[in-house]
Amino acid sequence: GKAKTVFRKAPKSENVYLKLLVKLYRFLARRTEAKFNKVVLKRLFMSRANRPPVSIAKLAKEMKGKEGKTCVVVGTITNDVRLLDDSTLKFTVCCLRCVDSARARIVAAGGEVITFDQLALRAPTGSNCVLLRGVLKSREVYKHFGKAPGVPNSSAKPYVRGGNGKNRKIESARGRRKTCGYKV
């Protein structure tokens, strides 16, 4: 049959602000030699599942020793209560969306949160920018993928009645625990 193009050429979202960003980065990708703009444009097209969130703890870790650079995330930035030292958040971060608590902590530490249109004015070629993304496989569904649960050498999580720790007895006692008979 005919070879289909299976990658997106435009976002499926009807969000007008996202469409304006796409228009801007389409122009930048075409008119500048920078690969950065092409990558950002491609990520703007992605579905939400392919734009995993990044926590401020990961940002702090990745931006260590990169003072003066802008951190760029095509996605959401979330708060992390486990990060205790807020002084590590003193940098400029550009993202599609930022959780209020994360934004407050970054601003309080002396950093700033900017949007992609502001980034295009500051760094049209992506110079001095660190492009980051979240871990794709951290979504809960990935725990259920792989060999069927129960077959040998499988570590897939079963879909069970009353999951999420609500039901202790269902599919979690005999045969599932060393202390109850045996474990497979």
mmCIF file of C-alpha atoms in Angstrom:
data_model
loop_
_atom_site.group_PDB
_atom_site.id
_atom_site.type_symbol
_atom_site.label_atom_id
_atom_site.label_comp_id
_atom_site.label_asym_id
_atom_site.label_seq_id
_atom_site.Cartn_x
_atom_site.Cartn_y
_atom_site.Cartn_z
ATOM 1 C CA GLY A 1 0.000 0.000 0.000
ATOM 2 C CA LYS A 2 0.842 3.667 0.046
ATOM 3 C CA ALA A 3 3.476 4.740 2.543
ATOM 4 C CA LYS A 4 1.763 6.793 5.218
ATOM 5 C CA THR A 5 3.323 9.637 7.146
ATOM 6 C CA VAL A 6 2.895 8.566 10.740
ATOM 7 C CA PHE A 7 4.432 11.612 12.400
ATOM 8 C CA ARG A 8 2.541 14.785 13.210
ATOM 9 C CA LYS A 9 2.897 17.853 11.058
ATOM 10 C CA ALA A 10 0.700 20.009 13.297
ATOM 11 C CA PRO A 11 -0.644 19.726 16.838
ATOM 12 C CA LYS A 12 -3.983 17.998 17.304
ATOM 13 C CA SER A 13 -4.858 20.456 20.050
ATOM 14 C CA GLU A 14 -7.255 23.286 19.313
ATOM 15 C CA ASN A 15 -5.447 25.564 21.779
ATOM 16 C CA VAL A 16 -4.991 28.919 20.025
ATOM 17 C CA TYR A 17 -1.896 29.852 22.059
ATOM 18 C CA LEU A 18 -0.208 26.585 21.143
ATOM 19 C CA LYS A 19 -1.066 27.229 17.480
ATOM 20 C CA LEU A 20 0.563 30.661 17.708
ATOM 21 C CA LEU A 21 3.705 29.116 19.189
ATOM 22 C CA VAL A 22 3.744 26.576 16.353
ATOM 23 C CA LYS A 23 3.481 29.412 13.828
ATOM 24 C CA LEU A 24 6.402 31.197 15.504
ATOM 25 C CA TYR A 25 8.653 28.133 15.751
ATOM 26 C CA ARG A 26 7.778 27.016 12.205
ATOM 27 C CA PHE A 27 9.193 30.348 11.069
ATOM 28 C CA LEU A 28 12.292 30.030 13.278
ATOM 29 C CA ALA A 29 12.906 26.431 12.213
ATOM 30 C CA ARG A 30 12.712 27.485 8.567
ATOM 31 C CA ARG A 31 14.711 30.699 8.754
ATOM 32 C CA THR A 32 17.452 29.742 11.235
ATOM 33 C CA GLU A 33 20.033 26.996 10.879
ATOM 34 C CA ALA A 34 19.614 26.001 14.531
ATOM 35 C CA LYS A 35 18.514 22.432 15.180
ATOM 36 C CA PHE A 36 17.123 23.588 18.544
ATOM 37 C CA ASN A 37 14.105 25.238 16.865
ATOM 38 C CA LYS A 38 13.344 22.115 14.819
ATOM 39 C CA VAL A 39 13.370 19.974 17.976
ATOM 40 C CA VAL A 40 11.134 22.428 19.876
ATOM 41 C CA LEU A 41 8.694 22.539 16.947
ATOM 42 C CA LYS A 42 8.538 18.735 16.805
ATOM 43 C CA ARG A 43 7.863 18.569 20.543
ATOM 44 C CA LEU A 44 5.114 21.197 20.311
ATOM 45 C CA PHE A 45 3.254 18.776 18.017
ATOM 46 C CA MET A 46 3.458 15.906 20.518
ATOM 47 C CA SER A 47 0.560 14.430 22.441
ATOM 48 C CA ARG A 48 0.358 14.954 26.169
ATOM 49 C CA ALA A 49 1.538 11.401 26.840
ATOM 50 C CA ASN A 50 4.707 12.200 24.916
ATOM 51 C CA ARG A 51 5.291 15.437 26.842
ATOM 52 C CA PRO A 52 5.943 14.013 30.325
ATOM 53 C CA PRO A 53 6.247 16.471 33.225
ATOM 54 C CA VAL A 54 9.576 17.435 34.777
ATOM 55 C CA SER A 55 9.937 18.107 38.495
ATOM 56 C CA ILE A 56 11.869 21.066 39.900
ATOM 57 C CA ALA A 57 14.204 18.565 41.606
ATOM 58 C CA LYS A 58 15.252 17.204 38.209
ATOM 59 C CA LEU A 59 15.711 20.769 36.928
ATOM 60 C CA ALA A 60 17.941 21.629 39.895
ATOM 61 C CA LYS A 61 20.032 18.496 39.321
ATOM 62 C CA GLU A 62 20.419 19.044 35.564
ATOM 63 C CA MET A 63 21.168 22.773 35.872
ATOM 64 C CA LYS A 64 23.922 22.304 38.464
ATOM 65 C CA GLY A 65 27.069 23.983 37.159
ATOM 66 C CA LYS A 66 25.214 25.568 34.213
ATOM 67 C CA GLU A 67 24.801 29.069 35.599
ATOM 68 C CA GLY A 68 23.602 31.700 33.171
ATOM 69 C CA LYS A 69 21.887 29.169 30.928
ATOM 70 C CA THR A 70 18.152 28.897 30.279
ATOM 71 C CA CYS A 71 16.413 25.624 31.000
ATOM 72 C CA VAL A 72 13.831 24.713 28.327
ATOM 73 C CA VAL A 73 11.050 22.138 28.824
ATOM 74 C CA VAL A 74 8.359 21.570 26.184
ATOM 75 C CA GLY A 75 5.817 20.437 28.757
ATOM 76 C CA THR A 76 4.814 20.936 32.374
ATOM 77 C CA ILE A 77 7.041 21.704 35.329
ATOM 78 C CA THR A 78 5.796 20.251 38.605
ATOM 79 C CA ASN A 79 6.657 20.863 42.241
ATOM 80 C CA ASP A 80 8.652 18.368 44.295
ATOM 81 C CA VAL A 81 8.224 18.495 48.073
ATOM 82 C CA ARG A 82 11.305 16.295 48.484
ATOM 83 C CA LEU A 83 13.557 19.100 47.261
ATOM 84 C CA LEU A 84 14.513 21.001 50.406
ATOM 85 C CA ASP A 85 17.178 23.433 49.179
ATOM 86 C CA ASP A 86 15.414 26.140 47.165
ATOM 87 C CA SER A 87 18.646 28.065 46.491
ATOM 88 C CA THR A 88 19.430 25.574 43.697
ATOM 89 C CA LEU A 89 16.425 26.921 41.739
ATOM 90 C CA LYS A 90 18.040 30.242 40.814
ATOM 91 C CA PHE A 91 17.834 30.003 37.014
ATOM 92 C CA THR A 92 15.640 30.960 34.092
ATOM 93 C CA VAL A 93 13.224 28.273 32.986
ATOM 94 C CA CYS A 94 11.028 28.233 29.886
ATOM 95 C CA CYS A 95 8.058 25.868 29.726
ATOM 96 C CA LEU A 96 4.569 25.415 28.316
ATOM 97 C CA ARG A 97 3.006 25.203 31.758
ATOM 98 C CA CYS A 98 4.237 25.539 35.323
ATOM 99 C CA VAL A 99 2.421 24.412 38.455
ATOM 100 C CA ASP A 100 1.734 27.390 40.765
ATOM 101 C CA SER A 101 3.685 25.966 43.713
ATOM 102 C CA ALA A 102 6.709 25.255 41.490
ATOM 103 C CA ARG A 103 6.543 28.756 39.961
ATOM 104 C CA ALA A 104 6.382 30.331 43.442
ATOM 105 C CA ARG A 105 9.472 28.404 44.599
ATOM 106 C CA ILE A 106 11.507 29.277 41.474
ATOM 107 C CA VAL A 107 10.605 32.992 41.729
ATOM 108 C CA ALA A 108 11.293 33.038 45.485
ATOM 109 C CA ALA A 109 14.760 31.568 44.846
ATOM 110 C CA GLY A 110 15.533 34.431 42.444
ATOM 111 C CA GLY A 111 14.855 32.554 39.230
ATOM 112 C CA GLU A 112 12.259 33.318 36.589
ATOM 113 C CA VAL A 113 9.710 31.420 34.518
ATOM 114 C CA ILE A 114 9.318 32.569 30.920
ATOM 115 C CA THR A 115 7.181 31.515 27.960
ATOM 116 C CA PHE A 116 8.309 30.292 24.549
ATOM 117 C CA ASP A 117 7.553 33.586 22.793
ATOM 118 C CA GLN A 118 9.816 35.364 25.312
ATOM 119 C CA LEU A 119 12.484 32.714 24.692
ATOM 120 C CA ALA A 120 12.260 33.283 20.930
ATOM 121 C CA LEU A 121 13.134 36.954 21.492
ATOM 122 C CA ARG A 122 15.987 36.200 23.908
ATOM 123 C CA ALA A 123 17.526 33.201 22.166
ATOM 124 C CA PRO A 124 16.183 32.797 18.623
ATOM 125 C CA THR A 125 18.706 30.034 17.897
ATOM 126 C CA GLY A 126 18.535 28.377 21.321
ATOM 127 C CA SER A 127 21.997 29.560 22.348
ATOM 128 C CA ASN A 128 22.785 29.066 26.048
ATOM 129 C CA CYS A 129 19.696 26.872 26.425
ATOM 130 C CA VAL A 130 19.515 23.435 28.039
ATOM 131 C CA LEU A 131 16.694 21.397 26.492
ATOM 132 C CA LEU A 132 15.253 18.860 28.944
ATOM 133 C CA ARG A 133 12.374 16.410 28.978
ATOM 134 C CA GLY A 134 10.715 14.144 31.505
ATOM 135 C CA VAL A 135 10.927 10.367 31.704
ATOM 136 C CA LEU A 136 8.460 8.945 29.206
ATOM 137 C CA LYS A 137 8.100 5.561 30.897
ATOM 138 C CA SER A 138 7.124 6.968 34.280
ATOM 139 C CA ARG A 139 3.422 6.843 33.434
ATOM 140 C CA GLU A 140 1.567 4.216 35.475
ATOM 141 C CA VAL A 141 0.362 2.327 32.382
ATOM 142 C CA TYR A 142 3.917 1.207 31.559
ATOM 143 C CA LYS A 143 3.945 -0.929 34.723
ATOM 144 C CA HIS A 144 1.257 -3.130 33.151
ATOM 145 C CA PHE A 145 3.095 -3.663 29.839
ATOM 146 C CA GLY A 146 5.293 -6.655 28.958
ATOM 147 C CA LYS A 147 4.776 -10.357 29.574
ATOM 148 C CA ALA A 148 1.409 -11.239 31.048
ATOM 149 C CA PRO A 149 1.328 -11.035 34.841
ATOM 150 C CA GLY A 150 1.645 -14.499 36.391
ATOM 151 C CA VAL A 151 3.787 -16.085 33.671
ATOM 152 C CA PRO A 152 7.408 -16.905 34.628
ATOM 153 C CA ASN A 153 9.927 -14.036 34.582
ATOM 154 C CA SER A 154 7.179 -11.448 34.270
ATOM 155 C CA SER A 155 7.184 -8.324 36.380
ATOM 156 C CA ALA A 156 4.084 -6.783 34.825
ATOM 157 C CA LYS A 157 1.551 -5.380 37.221
ATOM 158 C CA PRO A 158 -1.881 -7.029 36.940
ATOM 159 C CA TYR A 159 -5.047 -5.055 36.454
ATOM 160 C CA VAL A 160 -7.055 -6.198 39.472
ATOM 161 C CA ARG A 161 -10.352 -5.375 41.120
ATOM 162 C CA GLY A 162 -9.903 -2.586 43.631
ATOM 163 C CA GLY A 163 -6.338 -1.842 42.577
ATOM 164 C CA ASN A 164 -4.197 1.049 43.815
ATOM 165 C CA GLY A 165 -3.768 -0.612 47.199
ATOM 166 C CA LYS A 166 -7.476 -0.509 48.010
ATOM 167 C CA ASN A 167 -7.956 -4.260 48.160
ATOM 168 C CA ARG A 168 -5.372 -6.284 50.061
ATOM 169 C CA LYS A 169 -6.603 -9.778 49.361
ATOM 170 C CA ILE A 170 -7.356 -9.776 45.631
ATOM 171 C CA GLU A 171 -4.522 -11.397 43.646
ATOM 172 C CA SER A 172 -1.939 -10.482 46.238
ATOM 173 C CA ALA A 173 -1.874 -13.345 48.756
ATOM 174 C CA ARG A 174 -1.103 -17.041 48.054
ATOM 175 C CA GLY A 175 1.199 -17.439 45.059
ATOM 176 C CA ARG A 176 2.025 -13.749 45.117
ATOM 177 C CA ARG A 177 3.885 -13.556 48.432
ATOM 178 C CA LYS A 178 6.649 -15.632 50.016
ATOM 179 C CA THR A 179 4.883 -15.486 53.375
ATOM 180 C CA CYS A 180 1.669 -17.020 51.987
ATOM 181 C CA GLY A 181 2.492 -20.446 50.612
ATOM 182 C CA TYR A 182 4.739 -19.666 47.613
ATOM 183 C CA LYS A 183 5.609 -16.884 45.212
ATOM 184 C CA VAL A 184 5.761 -17.133 41.437
#
